[in-house]
């Protein structure tokens, strides 16, 4: 009988993000007879916990809900969590002995860039180490070149877009470091996306409206650019380019964006629905997908919008040129208010564009389909 590879995978939580979804899609589609996997969460929280396959050993540092607000009553718990995690980072032997039961691993994987210190602090020096970069770290101020250079201590660095690959290769100082960088598309489950999109919903806004409908899905953080999206929506309306907009998602910036919606007096044409565990029917029943993000890694929701054959208008962020194939399958705008304005106005005024992009999507083989990505990731794990 073949000896199973023992693998430790670490991630912050299993909340509703692209990195978390990519990891779950991978775990659900790899063979249980080849690997023995421990999945270690910093926080036992998030919608994807229920989707972790039964054969995966699920471990955690802390159990409880994610704290997304800055309320005074939450500060002691937040402080405790930070200190506890720092203690385990400083004394990793405690973590490996008690929480991980002293198991020896062949491979240790950081499933998100923010967990790189935890993997590099592992007392198991003989394990092979992989970091999966799921965000545009080159757009994050705290990730200086000196910090990113530390990533080359990993045996393999998985990146999810051409832009990330190019930037990492620029920082590499020798052949070994260059060879450690591997581009891999996040696995997207087409069948699952299509099934979920056909689910019945009874709260679809603007059902009887004559105006075109844009939808955007994402955690409500400043990086998503919802503040500028609301200003652009108002400007377009004032100029007679009438349309409606749905924003789906929650996050610590939700109240600020909701207040801005109120202040701009656009509540009749914009609906913020908050978090939805299944946003796909809303995407399916809209005319266009709009992404106003300031930065991303690989925006999984764009891949899913393409599976649903939705015309996309997105800012020029990491991963977008790969996903929209340099503009063949959607509008790529400048990463600015003016750019987003121009893209949305094009969709509203140039009626033929919608069918043009839908035809392009239908006639293109999408590179991020589940089986291809899972197979690629398995090959990396098997041959490291």
GROMACS .gro file of C-alpha atoms in nm:
model
  384
    1UNK     CA    1   0.000   0.000   0.000
    2UNK     CA    2   0.129   0.349  -0.094
    3UNK     CA    3   0.236   0.563   0.201
    4UNK     CA    4   0.016   0.872   0.235
    5UNK     CA    5   0.185   1.213   0.230
    6UNK     CA    6   0.126   1.396   0.560
    7UNK     CA    7   0.030   1.757   0.492
    8UNK     CA    8  -0.041   2.052   0.723
    9UNK     CA    9  -0.242   2.338   0.570
   10UNK     CA   10  -0.283   2.666   0.761
   11UNK     CA   11  -0.529   2.952   0.702
   12UNK     CA   12  -0.683   3.225   0.918
   13UNK     CA   13  -1.046   3.109   0.901
   14UNK     CA   14  -1.297   2.972   0.651
   15UNK     CA   15  -1.502   3.288   0.602
   16UNK     CA   16  -1.658   3.384   0.267
   17UNK     CA   17  -1.348   3.488   0.070
   18UNK     CA   18  -1.188   3.383  -0.256
   19UNK     CA   19  -0.882   3.224  -0.092
   20UNK     CA   20  -1.099   3.022   0.145
   21UNK     CA   21  -1.325   2.907  -0.137
   22UNK     CA   22  -1.027   2.806  -0.354
   23UNK     CA   23  -0.887   2.597  -0.067
   24UNK     CA   24  -1.222   2.425  -0.006
   25UNK     CA   25  -1.263   2.348  -0.377
   26UNK     CA   26  -0.917   2.192  -0.374
   27UNK     CA   27  -0.981   1.983  -0.060
   28UNK     CA   28  -1.316   1.856  -0.192
   29UNK     CA   29  -1.157   1.728  -0.511
   30UNK     CA   30  -0.830   1.559  -0.414
   31UNK     CA   31  -0.812   1.185  -0.339
   32UNK     CA   32  -0.830   1.088   0.029
   33UNK     CA   33  -0.625   0.771  -0.034
   34UNK     CA   34  -0.312   0.969  -0.133
   35UNK     CA   35  -0.287   1.227   0.144
   36UNK     CA   36  -0.337   1.267   0.518
   37UNK     CA   37  -0.427   1.632   0.573
   38UNK     CA   38  -0.449   1.842   0.889
   39UNK     CA   39  -0.622   2.177   0.829
   40UNK     CA   40  -0.531   2.427   1.102
   41UNK     CA   41  -0.743   2.744   1.139
   42UNK     CA   42  -0.637   3.040   1.350
   43UNK     CA   43  -1.009   3.100   1.413
   44UNK     CA   44  -1.272   2.825   1.387
   45UNK     CA   45  -1.521   3.041   1.198
   46UNK     CA   46  -1.681   3.084   0.857
   47UNK     CA   47  -1.939   2.944   0.618
   48UNK     CA   48  -1.700   2.696   0.453
   49UNK     CA   49  -1.636   2.494   0.770
   50UNK     CA   50  -1.938   2.278   0.689
   51UNK     CA   51  -1.787   2.201   0.346
   52UNK     CA   52  -1.458   2.059   0.477
   53UNK     CA   53  -1.449   1.690   0.374
   54UNK     CA   54  -1.492   1.447   0.665
   55UNK     CA   55  -1.152   1.282   0.606
   56UNK     CA   56  -0.964   1.610   0.670
   57UNK     CA   57  -0.849   1.656   1.033
   58UNK     CA   58  -0.978   2.000   1.130
   59UNK     CA   59  -0.782   2.177   1.407
   60UNK     CA   60  -0.800   2.534   1.538
   61UNK     CA   61  -0.632   2.780   1.775
   62UNK     CA   62  -0.947   2.970   1.881
   63UNK     CA   63  -1.319   2.902   1.843
   64UNK     CA   64  -1.569   3.184   1.796
   65UNK     CA   65  -1.708   3.436   1.551
   66UNK     CA   66  -1.490   3.676   1.359
   67UNK     CA   67  -1.494   4.029   1.507
   68UNK     CA   68  -1.538   4.273   1.218
   69UNK     CA   69  -1.625   4.584   1.421
   70UNK     CA   70  -1.422   4.811   1.651
   71UNK     CA   71  -1.675   4.830   1.936
   72UNK     CA   72  -1.524   4.900   2.279
   73UNK     CA   73  -1.677   4.582   2.429
   74UNK     CA   74  -1.497   4.369   2.168
   75UNK     CA   75  -1.146   4.506   2.238
   76UNK     CA   76  -1.053   4.268   2.528
   77UNK     CA   77  -1.143   3.958   2.324
   78UNK     CA   78  -0.961   4.091   2.017
   79UNK     CA   79  -0.653   4.166   2.230
   80UNK     CA   80  -0.659   3.816   2.383
   81UNK     CA   81  -0.679   3.654   2.040
   82UNK     CA   82  -0.386   3.859   1.907
   83UNK     CA   83  -0.169   3.782   2.213
   84UNK     CA   84  -0.254   3.411   2.207
   85UNK     CA   85  -0.162   3.379   1.840
   86UNK     CA   86   0.161   3.576   1.894
   87UNK     CA   87   0.254   3.348   2.182
   88UNK     CA   88   0.210   3.040   1.960
   89UNK     CA   89   0.414   3.210   1.687
   90UNK     CA   90   0.698   3.276   1.934
   91UNK     CA   91   0.678   2.925   2.085
   92UNK     CA   92   0.565   2.704   1.794
   93UNK     CA   93   0.678   2.385   1.967
   94UNK     CA   94   0.376   2.425   2.204
   95UNK     CA   95   0.141   2.439   1.905
   96UNK     CA   96   0.297   2.139   1.729
   97UNK     CA   97   0.310   1.930   2.045
   98UNK     CA   98  -0.035   2.001   2.191
   99UNK     CA   99  -0.273   2.115   1.913
  100UNK     CA  100  -0.110   1.912   1.634
  101UNK     CA  101  -0.048   1.610   1.860
  102UNK     CA  102   0.325   1.585   1.777
  103UNK     CA  103   0.262   1.475   1.416
  104UNK     CA  104   0.549   1.494   1.165
  105UNK     CA  105   0.460   1.648   0.828
  106UNK     CA  106   0.605   1.596   0.480
  107UNK     CA  107   0.463   1.926   0.352
  108UNK     CA  108   0.340   2.244   0.523
  109UNK     CA  109   0.125   2.488   0.324
  110UNK     CA  110   0.030   2.848   0.400
  111UNK     CA  111  -0.298   2.881   0.208
  112UNK     CA  112  -0.287   3.262   0.223
  113UNK     CA  113   0.004   3.509   0.220
  114UNK     CA  114  -0.067   3.645   0.569
  115UNK     CA  115   0.024   3.310   0.727
  116UNK     CA  116   0.385   3.305   0.599
  117UNK     CA  117   0.543   3.370   0.941
  118UNK     CA  118   0.352   3.082   1.097
  119UNK     CA  119   0.479   2.834   0.835
  120UNK     CA  120   0.838   2.963   0.844
  121UNK     CA  121   0.840   2.938   1.226
  122UNK     CA  122   0.763   2.564   1.209
  123UNK     CA  123   0.999   2.358   1.426
  124UNK     CA  124   0.987   2.086   1.158
  125UNK     CA  125   1.286   2.189   0.949
  126UNK     CA  126   1.272   1.888   0.715
  127UNK     CA  127   0.919   1.947   0.584
  128UNK     CA  128   0.879   2.103   0.239
  129UNK     CA  129   0.705   2.439   0.257
  130UNK     CA  130   0.458   2.600   0.015
  131UNK     CA  131   0.304   2.949   0.021
  132UNK     CA  132  -0.012   3.020  -0.178
  133UNK     CA  133  -0.036   3.394  -0.253
  134UNK     CA  134  -0.402   3.484  -0.300
  135UNK     CA  135  -0.387   3.865  -0.296
  136UNK     CA  136  -0.201   4.142  -0.476
  137UNK     CA  137   0.064   4.182  -0.206
  138UNK     CA  138   0.244   4.440  -0.421
  139UNK     CA  139  -0.050   4.678  -0.364
  140UNK     CA  140  -0.036   4.639   0.017
  141UNK     CA  141   0.179   4.903   0.192
  142UNK     CA  142   0.282   4.668   0.473
  143UNK     CA  143   0.437   4.423   0.225
  144UNK     CA  144   0.768   4.588   0.138
  145UNK     CA  145   1.020   4.427  -0.098
  146UNK     CA  146   1.223   4.316   0.207
  147UNK     CA  147   0.923   4.134   0.354
  148UNK     CA  148   0.824   3.974   0.022
  149UNK     CA  149   1.185   3.857  -0.026
  150UNK     CA  150   1.133   3.635   0.281
  151UNK     CA  151   0.884   3.432   0.076
  152UNK     CA  152   1.178   3.282  -0.113
  153UNK     CA  153   1.250   3.075   0.199
  154UNK     CA  154   0.958   2.859   0.081
  155UNK     CA  155   1.026   2.567  -0.153
  156UNK     CA  156   0.736   2.673  -0.376
  157UNK     CA  157   0.547   3.003  -0.406
  158UNK     CA  158   0.210   2.963  -0.579
  159UNK     CA  159   0.079   3.280  -0.746
  160UNK     CA  160  -0.261   3.322  -0.908
  161UNK     CA  161  -0.206   3.579  -1.183
  162UNK     CA  162   0.044   3.687  -1.446
  163UNK     CA  163   0.099   4.015  -1.262
  164UNK     CA  164   0.195   3.842  -0.937
  165UNK     CA  165   0.423   3.603  -1.125
  166UNK     CA  166   0.601   3.892  -1.302
  167UNK     CA  167   0.647   4.090  -0.979
  168UNK     CA  168   0.781   3.788  -0.787
  169UNK     CA  169   1.026   3.703  -1.067
  170UNK     CA  170   1.157   4.062  -1.060
  171UNK     CA  171   1.245   4.014  -0.692
  172UNK     CA  172   1.409   3.672  -0.741
  173UNK     CA  173   1.787   3.689  -0.721
  174UNK     CA  174   1.890   3.348  -0.859
  175UNK     CA  175   1.766   3.050  -1.061
  176UNK     CA  176   1.650   2.854  -0.754
  177UNK     CA  177   1.429   3.144  -0.644
  178UNK     CA  178   1.292   3.192  -0.996
  179UNK     CA  179   1.207   2.823  -1.019
  180UNK     CA  180   1.020   2.837  -0.688
  181UNK     CA  181   0.752   3.067  -0.838
  182UNK     CA  182   0.462   2.877  -0.999
  183UNK     CA  183   0.147   3.030  -1.151
  184UNK     CA  184  -0.168   2.834  -1.073
  185UNK     CA  185  -0.530   2.929  -1.132
  186UNK     CA  186  -0.771   2.909  -0.838
  187UNK     CA  187  -1.002   2.609  -0.886
  188UNK     CA  188  -1.360   2.715  -0.966
  189UNK     CA  189  -1.640   2.457  -0.956
  190UNK     CA  190  -1.849   2.533  -1.268
  191UNK     CA  191  -2.120   2.274  -1.194
  192UNK     CA  192  -2.165   2.398  -0.835
  193UNK     CA  193  -2.182   2.763  -0.948
  194UNK     CA  194  -2.448   2.688  -1.211
  195UNK     CA  195  -2.657   2.483  -0.966
  196UNK     CA  196  -2.647   2.754  -0.698
  197UNK     CA  197  -2.731   3.026  -0.953
  198UNK     CA  198  -3.060   2.851  -1.035
  199UNK     CA  199  -3.181   2.849  -0.673
  200UNK     CA  200  -3.506   3.038  -0.609
  201UNK     CA  201  -3.486   3.373  -0.428
  202UNK     CA  202  -3.775   3.588  -0.312
  203UNK     CA  203  -3.598   3.918  -0.241
  204UNK     CA  204  -3.454   4.012  -0.583
  205UNK     CA  205  -3.460   4.393  -0.604
  206UNK     CA  206  -3.564   4.589  -0.915
  207UNK     CA  207  -3.752   4.295  -1.070
  208UNK     CA  208  -3.997   4.523  -1.250
  209UNK     CA  209  -3.753   4.800  -1.339
  210UNK     CA  210  -3.695   4.900  -1.701
  211UNK     CA  211  -3.336   5.004  -1.624
  212UNK     CA  212  -3.025   4.785  -1.666
  213UNK     CA  213  -2.905   4.622  -1.343
  214UNK     CA  214  -2.544   4.604  -1.221
  215UNK     CA  215  -2.442   4.369  -0.937
  216UNK     CA  216  -2.129   4.356  -0.722
  217UNK     CA  217  -2.041   4.093  -0.462
  218UNK     CA  218  -1.767   4.122  -0.201
  219UNK     CA  219  -1.670   4.185   0.158
  220UNK     CA  220  -1.733   4.552   0.231
  221UNK     CA  221  -1.375   4.671   0.288
  222UNK     CA  222  -1.217   4.994   0.153
  223UNK     CA  223  -1.016   4.789  -0.101
  224UNK     CA  224  -1.344   4.700  -0.279
  225UNK     CA  225  -1.399   5.063  -0.382
  226UNK     CA  226  -1.771   5.073  -0.302
  227UNK     CA  227  -1.735   5.436  -0.194
  228UNK     CA  228  -1.629   5.541  -0.544
  229UNK     CA  229  -1.888   5.309  -0.702
  230UNK     CA  230  -2.171   5.493  -0.522
  231UNK     CA  231  -2.037   5.834  -0.632
  232UNK     CA  232  -2.012   5.710  -0.994
  233UNK     CA  233  -2.365   5.566  -0.979
  234UNK     CA  234  -2.500   5.905  -0.864
  235UNK     CA  235  -2.307   6.092  -1.136
  236UNK     CA  236  -2.438   5.861  -1.409
  237UNK     CA  237  -2.797   5.904  -1.284
  238UNK     CA  238  -2.761   6.283  -1.270
  239UNK     CA  239  -2.646   6.276  -1.635
  240UNK     CA  240  -2.946   6.067  -1.744
  241UNK     CA  241  -2.770   5.728  -1.766
  242UNK     CA  242  -3.030   5.547  -1.559
  243UNK     CA  243  -2.950   5.205  -1.409
  244UNK     CA  244  -2.985   5.014  -1.081
  245UNK     CA  245  -2.716   4.865  -0.858
  246UNK     CA  246  -2.708   4.580  -0.604
  247UNK     CA  247  -2.418   4.535  -0.360
  248UNK     CA  248  -2.399   4.199  -0.178
  249UNK     CA  249  -2.168   4.147   0.119
  250UNK     CA  250  -2.088   4.260   0.471
  251UNK     CA  251  -1.769   4.373   0.647
  252UNK     CA  252  -1.634   4.637   0.881
  253UNK     CA  253  -1.694   4.919   0.627
  254UNK     CA  254  -2.061   4.831   0.573
  255UNK     CA  255  -2.202   5.108   0.797
  256UNK     CA  256  -1.981   5.375   0.635
  257UNK     CA  257  -2.089   5.273   0.285
  258UNK     CA  258  -2.454   5.252   0.391
  259UNK     CA  259  -2.431   5.603   0.540
  260UNK     CA  260  -2.277   5.727   0.214
  261UNK     CA  261  -2.567   5.572   0.021
  262UNK     CA  262  -2.805   5.763   0.250
  263UNK     CA  263  -2.607   6.087   0.220
  264UNK     CA  264  -2.606   6.068  -0.162
  265UNK     CA  265  -2.984   6.001  -0.153
  266UNK     CA  266  -2.962   5.705  -0.392
  267UNK     CA  267  -3.157   5.449  -0.188
  268UNK     CA  268  -3.419   5.417  -0.465
  269UNK     CA  269  -3.167   5.291  -0.721
  270UNK     CA  270  -2.905   5.114  -0.500
  271UNK     CA  271  -2.973   4.824  -0.265
  272UNK     CA  272  -2.715   4.690  -0.018
  273UNK     CA  273  -2.835   4.341   0.071
  274UNK     CA  274  -2.565   4.249   0.322
  275UNK     CA  275  -2.419   3.899   0.335
  276UNK     CA  276  -2.577   3.618   0.130
  277UNK     CA  277  -2.443   3.262   0.155
  278UNK     CA  278  -2.555   3.211  -0.205
  279UNK     CA  279  -2.510   3.532  -0.409
  280UNK     CA  280  -2.522   3.358  -0.748
  281UNK     CA  281  -2.898   3.392  -0.823
  282UNK     CA  282  -2.859   3.770  -0.785
  283UNK     CA  283  -2.568   3.767  -1.030
  284UNK     CA  284  -2.767   3.541  -1.265
  285UNK     CA  285  -3.067   3.775  -1.265
  286UNK     CA  286  -2.863   4.093  -1.321
  287UNK     CA  287  -2.753   4.237  -1.655
  288UNK     CA  288  -2.390   4.321  -1.573
  289UNK     CA  289  -2.124   4.246  -1.314
  290UNK     CA  290  -1.931   4.550  -1.187
  291UNK     CA  291  -1.601   4.535  -0.994
  292UNK     CA  292  -1.474   4.865  -0.852
  293UNK     CA  293  -1.186   4.721  -0.644
  294UNK     CA  294  -0.869   4.915  -0.573
  295UNK     CA  295  -0.674   4.587  -0.551
  296UNK     CA  296  -0.737   4.209  -0.546
  297UNK     CA  297  -0.539   3.889  -0.592
  298UNK     CA  298  -0.754   3.667  -0.810
  299UNK     CA  299  -1.115   3.784  -0.786
  300UNK     CA  300  -1.295   3.449  -0.781
  301UNK     CA  301  -1.634   3.615  -0.824
  302UNK     CA  302  -1.529   3.739  -1.171
  303UNK     CA  303  -1.454   3.381  -1.275
  304UNK     CA  304  -1.798   3.280  -1.144
  305UNK     CA  305  -1.967   3.571  -1.327
  306UNK     CA  306  -1.803   3.445  -1.650
  307UNK     CA  307  -1.935   3.093  -1.583
  308UNK     CA  308  -2.281   3.257  -1.560
  309UNK     CA  309  -2.207   3.439  -1.891
  310UNK     CA  310  -2.242   3.785  -1.737
  311UNK     CA  311  -2.077   4.080  -1.913
  312UNK     CA  312  -1.814   4.217  -1.672
  313UNK     CA  313  -1.680   4.568  -1.615
  314UNK     CA  314  -1.376   4.558  -1.385
  315UNK     CA  315  -1.089   4.780  -1.278
  316UNK     CA  316  -0.740   4.685  -1.399
  317UNK     CA  317  -0.627   4.495  -1.091
  318UNK     CA  318  -0.421   4.179  -1.044
  319UNK     CA  319  -0.580   3.880  -1.218
  320UNK     CA  320  -0.830   4.075  -1.431
  321UNK     CA  321  -0.631   4.066  -1.756
  322UNK     CA  322  -0.591   3.688  -1.711
  323UNK     CA  323  -0.962   3.639  -1.635
  324UNK     CA  324  -1.100   3.867  -1.907
  325UNK     CA  325  -0.823   3.767  -2.151
  326UNK     CA  326  -0.698   4.124  -2.203
  327UNK     CA  327  -1.050   4.260  -2.260
  328UNK     CA  328  -1.181   3.991  -2.495
  329UNK     CA  329  -1.450   3.884  -2.244
  330UNK     CA  330  -1.529   4.211  -2.066
  331UNK     CA  331  -1.442   4.577  -2.015
  332UNK     CA  332  -1.117   4.643  -1.826
  333UNK     CA  333  -1.117   5.002  -1.699
  334UNK     CA  334  -0.852   5.225  -1.550
  335UNK     CA  335  -0.831   5.179  -1.173
  336UNK     CA  336  -0.996   5.514  -1.108
  337UNK     CA  337  -1.336   5.681  -1.072
  338UNK     CA  338  -1.312   5.804  -1.431
  339UNK     CA  339  -1.231   5.454  -1.556
  340UNK     CA  340  -1.526   5.290  -1.376
  341UNK     CA  341  -1.757   5.569  -1.496
  342UNK     CA  342  -1.653   5.515  -1.860
  343UNK     CA  343  -1.697   5.137  -1.836
  344UNK     CA  344  -2.045   5.154  -1.681
  345UNK     CA  345  -2.158   5.421  -1.928
  346UNK     CA  346  -2.042   5.200  -2.218
  347UNK     CA  347  -2.261   4.913  -2.099
  348UNK     CA  348  -2.562   5.142  -2.047
  349UNK     CA  349  -2.536   5.317  -2.385
  350UNK     CA  350  -2.386   5.057  -2.622
  351UNK     CA  351  -2.652   4.787  -2.621
  352UNK     CA  352  -2.462   4.553  -2.859
  353UNK     CA  353  -2.169   4.513  -2.615
  354UNK     CA  354  -2.360   4.277  -2.388
  355UNK     CA  355  -2.420   4.018  -2.662
  356UNK     CA  356  -2.065   4.060  -2.794
  357UNK     CA  357  -1.913   3.968  -2.457
  358UNK     CA  358  -2.161   3.687  -2.392
  359UNK     CA  359  -2.066   3.529  -2.726
  360UNK     CA  360  -1.695   3.563  -2.645
  361UNK     CA  361  -1.745   3.394  -2.305
  362UNK     CA  362  -1.947   3.108  -2.460
  363UNK     CA  363  -1.680   3.044  -2.724
  364UNK     CA  364  -1.376   3.052  -2.492
  365UNK     CA  365  -1.230   2.767  -2.290
  366UNK     CA  366  -1.199   2.904  -1.937
  367UNK     CA  367  -0.856   2.823  -1.783
  368UNK     CA  368  -0.964   2.818  -1.416
  369UNK     CA  369  -1.201   2.521  -1.435
  370UNK     CA  370  -1.180   2.294  -1.132
  371UNK     CA  371  -1.024   1.975  -1.274
  372UNK     CA  372  -0.729   2.153  -1.441
  373UNK     CA  373  -0.637   2.357  -1.132
  374UNK     CA  374  -0.672   2.065  -0.889
  375UNK     CA  375  -0.456   1.845  -1.112
  376UNK     CA  376  -0.187   2.116  -1.133
  377UNK     CA  377  -0.181   2.163  -0.755
  378UNK     CA  378  -0.160   1.788  -0.699
  379UNK     CA  379   0.136   1.764  -0.934
  380UNK     CA  380   0.319   2.034  -0.734
  381UNK     CA  381   0.252   1.853  -0.405
  382UNK     CA  382   0.351   1.513  -0.549
  383UNK     CA  383   0.681   1.629  -0.698
  384UNK     CA  384   0.807   1.885  -0.446
   0.00000   0.00000   0.00000
